[in-house]
Protein backbone atom coordinates (compact mmCIF):
# COMPACT_ATOMS: atom_id res chain seq x y z
CA UNK A 1 -31.91 -5.23 -23.69
CA UNK A 2 -28.36 -6.39 -22.98
CA UNK A 3 -26.95 -2.93 -23.80
CA UNK A 4 -29.26 -1.34 -21.29
CA UNK A 5 -28.17 -3.73 -18.51
CA UNK A 6 -24.44 -3.13 -19.34
CA UNK A 7 -25.02 0.68 -19.37
CA UNK A 8 -26.79 0.49 -15.93
CA UNK A 9 -23.77 -1.35 -14.53
CA UNK A 10 -21.02 0.47 -16.35
CA UNK A 11 -22.27 4.07 -15.91
CA UNK A 12 -22.11 4.07 -12.03
CA UNK A 13 -18.68 2.42 -12.16
CA UNK A 14 -17.50 5.01 -14.53
CA UNK A 15 -18.84 7.82 -12.44
CA UNK A 16 -17.31 6.24 -9.21
CA UNK A 17 -13.92 5.96 -10.97
CA UNK A 18 -14.14 9.52 -12.40
CA UNK A 19 -15.16 11.37 -9.29
CA UNK A 20 -14.19 9.18 -6.34
CA UNK A 21 -10.97 7.23 -7.12
CA UNK A 22 -8.00 9.46 -6.51
CA UNK A 23 -10.11 12.00 -4.70
CA UNK A 24 -10.16 13.15 -1.15
CA UNK A 25 -13.37 11.14 -0.58
CA UNK A 26 -11.63 7.90 -1.80
CA UNK A 27 -8.53 8.71 0.24
CA UNK A 28 -10.52 9.30 3.43
CA UNK A 29 -12.54 6.04 3.00
CA UNK A 30 -9.33 4.03 2.51
CA UNK A 31 -7.48 5.76 5.39
CA UNK A 32 -10.29 5.11 7.81
CA UNK A 33 -10.45 1.42 6.80
CA UNK A 34 -6.71 1.04 7.44
CA UNK A 35 -7.01 2.88 10.76
CA UNK A 36 -9.78 0.36 11.82
CA UNK A 37 -7.22 -2.47 10.94
CA UNK A 38 -4.69 -0.77 13.28
CA UNK A 39 -2.56 1.39 11.11
CA UNK A 40 -1.40 4.66 12.54
CA UNK A 41 -2.09 7.27 9.86
CA UNK A 42 -1.99 11.05 10.74
CA UNK A 43 -4.09 13.78 9.06
CA UNK A 44 -3.47 15.09 5.70
CA UNK A 45 -2.29 11.85 4.24
CA UNK A 46 -3.37 11.01 0.71
CA UNK A 47 -3.92 7.61 -0.82
CA UNK A 48 -4.36 7.14 -4.50
CA UNK A 49 -6.25 4.21 -6.02
CA UNK A 50 -4.72 0.79 -5.58
CA UNK A 51 -2.44 1.55 -2.74
CA UNK A 52 -2.22 -1.40 -0.31
CA UNK A 53 -1.14 -1.80 3.35
CA UNK A 54 -0.41 -5.18 4.86
CA UNK A 55 0.45 -5.74 8.53
CA UNK A 56 -1.45 -2.49 9.44
CA UNK A 57 -0.61 -2.71 13.18
CA UNK A 58 3.08 -2.12 12.37
CA UNK A 59 2.62 0.77 9.91
CA UNK A 60 2.96 4.53 10.80
CA UNK A 61 2.42 7.21 8.19
CA UNK A 62 2.72 10.82 9.33
CA UNK A 63 1.23 14.17 8.25
CA UNK A 64 1.33 15.46 4.72
CA UNK A 65 2.45 12.19 3.06
CA UNK A 66 1.20 11.16 -0.43
CA UNK A 67 0.96 7.53 -1.33
CA UNK A 68 0.78 6.98 -5.18
CA UNK A 69 -1.24 4.53 -7.24
CA UNK A 70 -0.40 0.79 -6.83
CA UNK A 71 1.99 1.37 -3.81
CA UNK A 72 2.32 -1.68 -1.47
CA UNK A 73 3.59 -1.24 2.14
CA UNK A 74 4.06 -4.49 3.96
CA UNK A 75 5.16 -4.74 7.61
CA UNK A 76 5.67 -8.31 8.74
CA UNK A 77 7.30 -8.46 12.24
CA UNK A 78 8.99 -5.20 12.22
CA UNK A 79 7.60 -1.59 11.80
CA UNK A 80 7.36 0.56 8.74
CA UNK A 81 7.45 4.22 9.64
CA UNK A 82 6.99 6.85 6.91
CA UNK A 83 7.79 10.42 7.97
CA UNK A 84 5.84 13.60 7.24
CA UNK A 85 5.68 15.28 3.84
CA UNK A 86 6.85 12.30 1.93
CA UNK A 87 5.96 11.66 -1.71
CA UNK A 88 5.88 8.00 -2.54
CA UNK A 89 5.61 7.41 -6.31
CA UNK A 90 3.37 4.95 -8.07
CA UNK A 91 4.05 1.20 -7.81
CA UNK A 92 6.71 1.52 -5.12
CA UNK A 93 7.08 -1.52 -2.74
CA UNK A 94 8.22 -1.09 0.86
CA UNK A 95 8.68 -4.36 2.74
CA UNK A 96 10.11 -4.90 6.30
CA UNK A 97 11.42 -8.40 5.42
CA UNK A 98 14.01 -9.97 3.08
CA UNK A 99 15.26 -13.41 2.13
CA UNK A 100 18.43 -14.49 3.89
CA UNK A 101 21.07 -15.31 1.20
CA UNK A 102 24.07 -17.66 1.51
CA UNK A 103 26.15 -18.60 -1.46
CA UNK A 104 24.77 -21.50 -3.43
CA UNK A 105 27.91 -23.65 -2.72
CA UNK A 106 26.02 -24.76 0.39
CA UNK A 107 23.41 -26.26 -1.90
CA UNK A 108 20.59 -24.72 0.14
CA UNK A 109 17.80 -23.29 -2.01
CA UNK A 110 16.97 -19.64 -1.16
CA UNK A 111 13.42 -20.62 -0.13
CA UNK A 112 14.92 -22.74 2.67
CA UNK A 113 17.31 -20.03 3.97
CA UNK A 114 14.69 -18.17 5.94
CA UNK A 115 14.02 -14.46 6.29
CA UNK A 116 15.43 -11.45 8.05
CA UNK A 117 13.21 -8.68 9.41
CA UNK A 118 14.26 -5.10 10.00
CA UNK A 119 12.44 -1.92 10.75
CA UNK A 120 12.03 0.42 7.69
CA UNK A 121 12.22 4.23 8.37
CA UNK A 122 11.61 6.72 5.63
CA UNK A 123 12.52 10.12 6.98
CA UNK A 124 10.68 13.46 6.67
CA UNK A 125 10.46 15.41 3.40
CA UNK A 126 11.53 12.49 1.26
């Protein structure tokens, strides 16, 4: 009985992973969700499974760009703009913020030194 229940749950997930994740269907679903959250994503952009966008209103991705598995793009206060025809490999992190860093002789822990925000621009055909 338990094996039947597991197979009823596992088989649809296996089929979903096999035929949808990494496909154009999956990519279209993900892109439309991010567009609803405010991201500016052009046509012919491909997202692989596990790619994440945070701060969607400040993110622009142009035509023909491929976003690999596990990529994380985070735009805090400044924009992240990715040009057209870019290939972003798996597990890349693009973040528009960094920790400020002063030498430790000031005895100020890095967590208390604040952040700096800058726009990130990835050009075309990168």
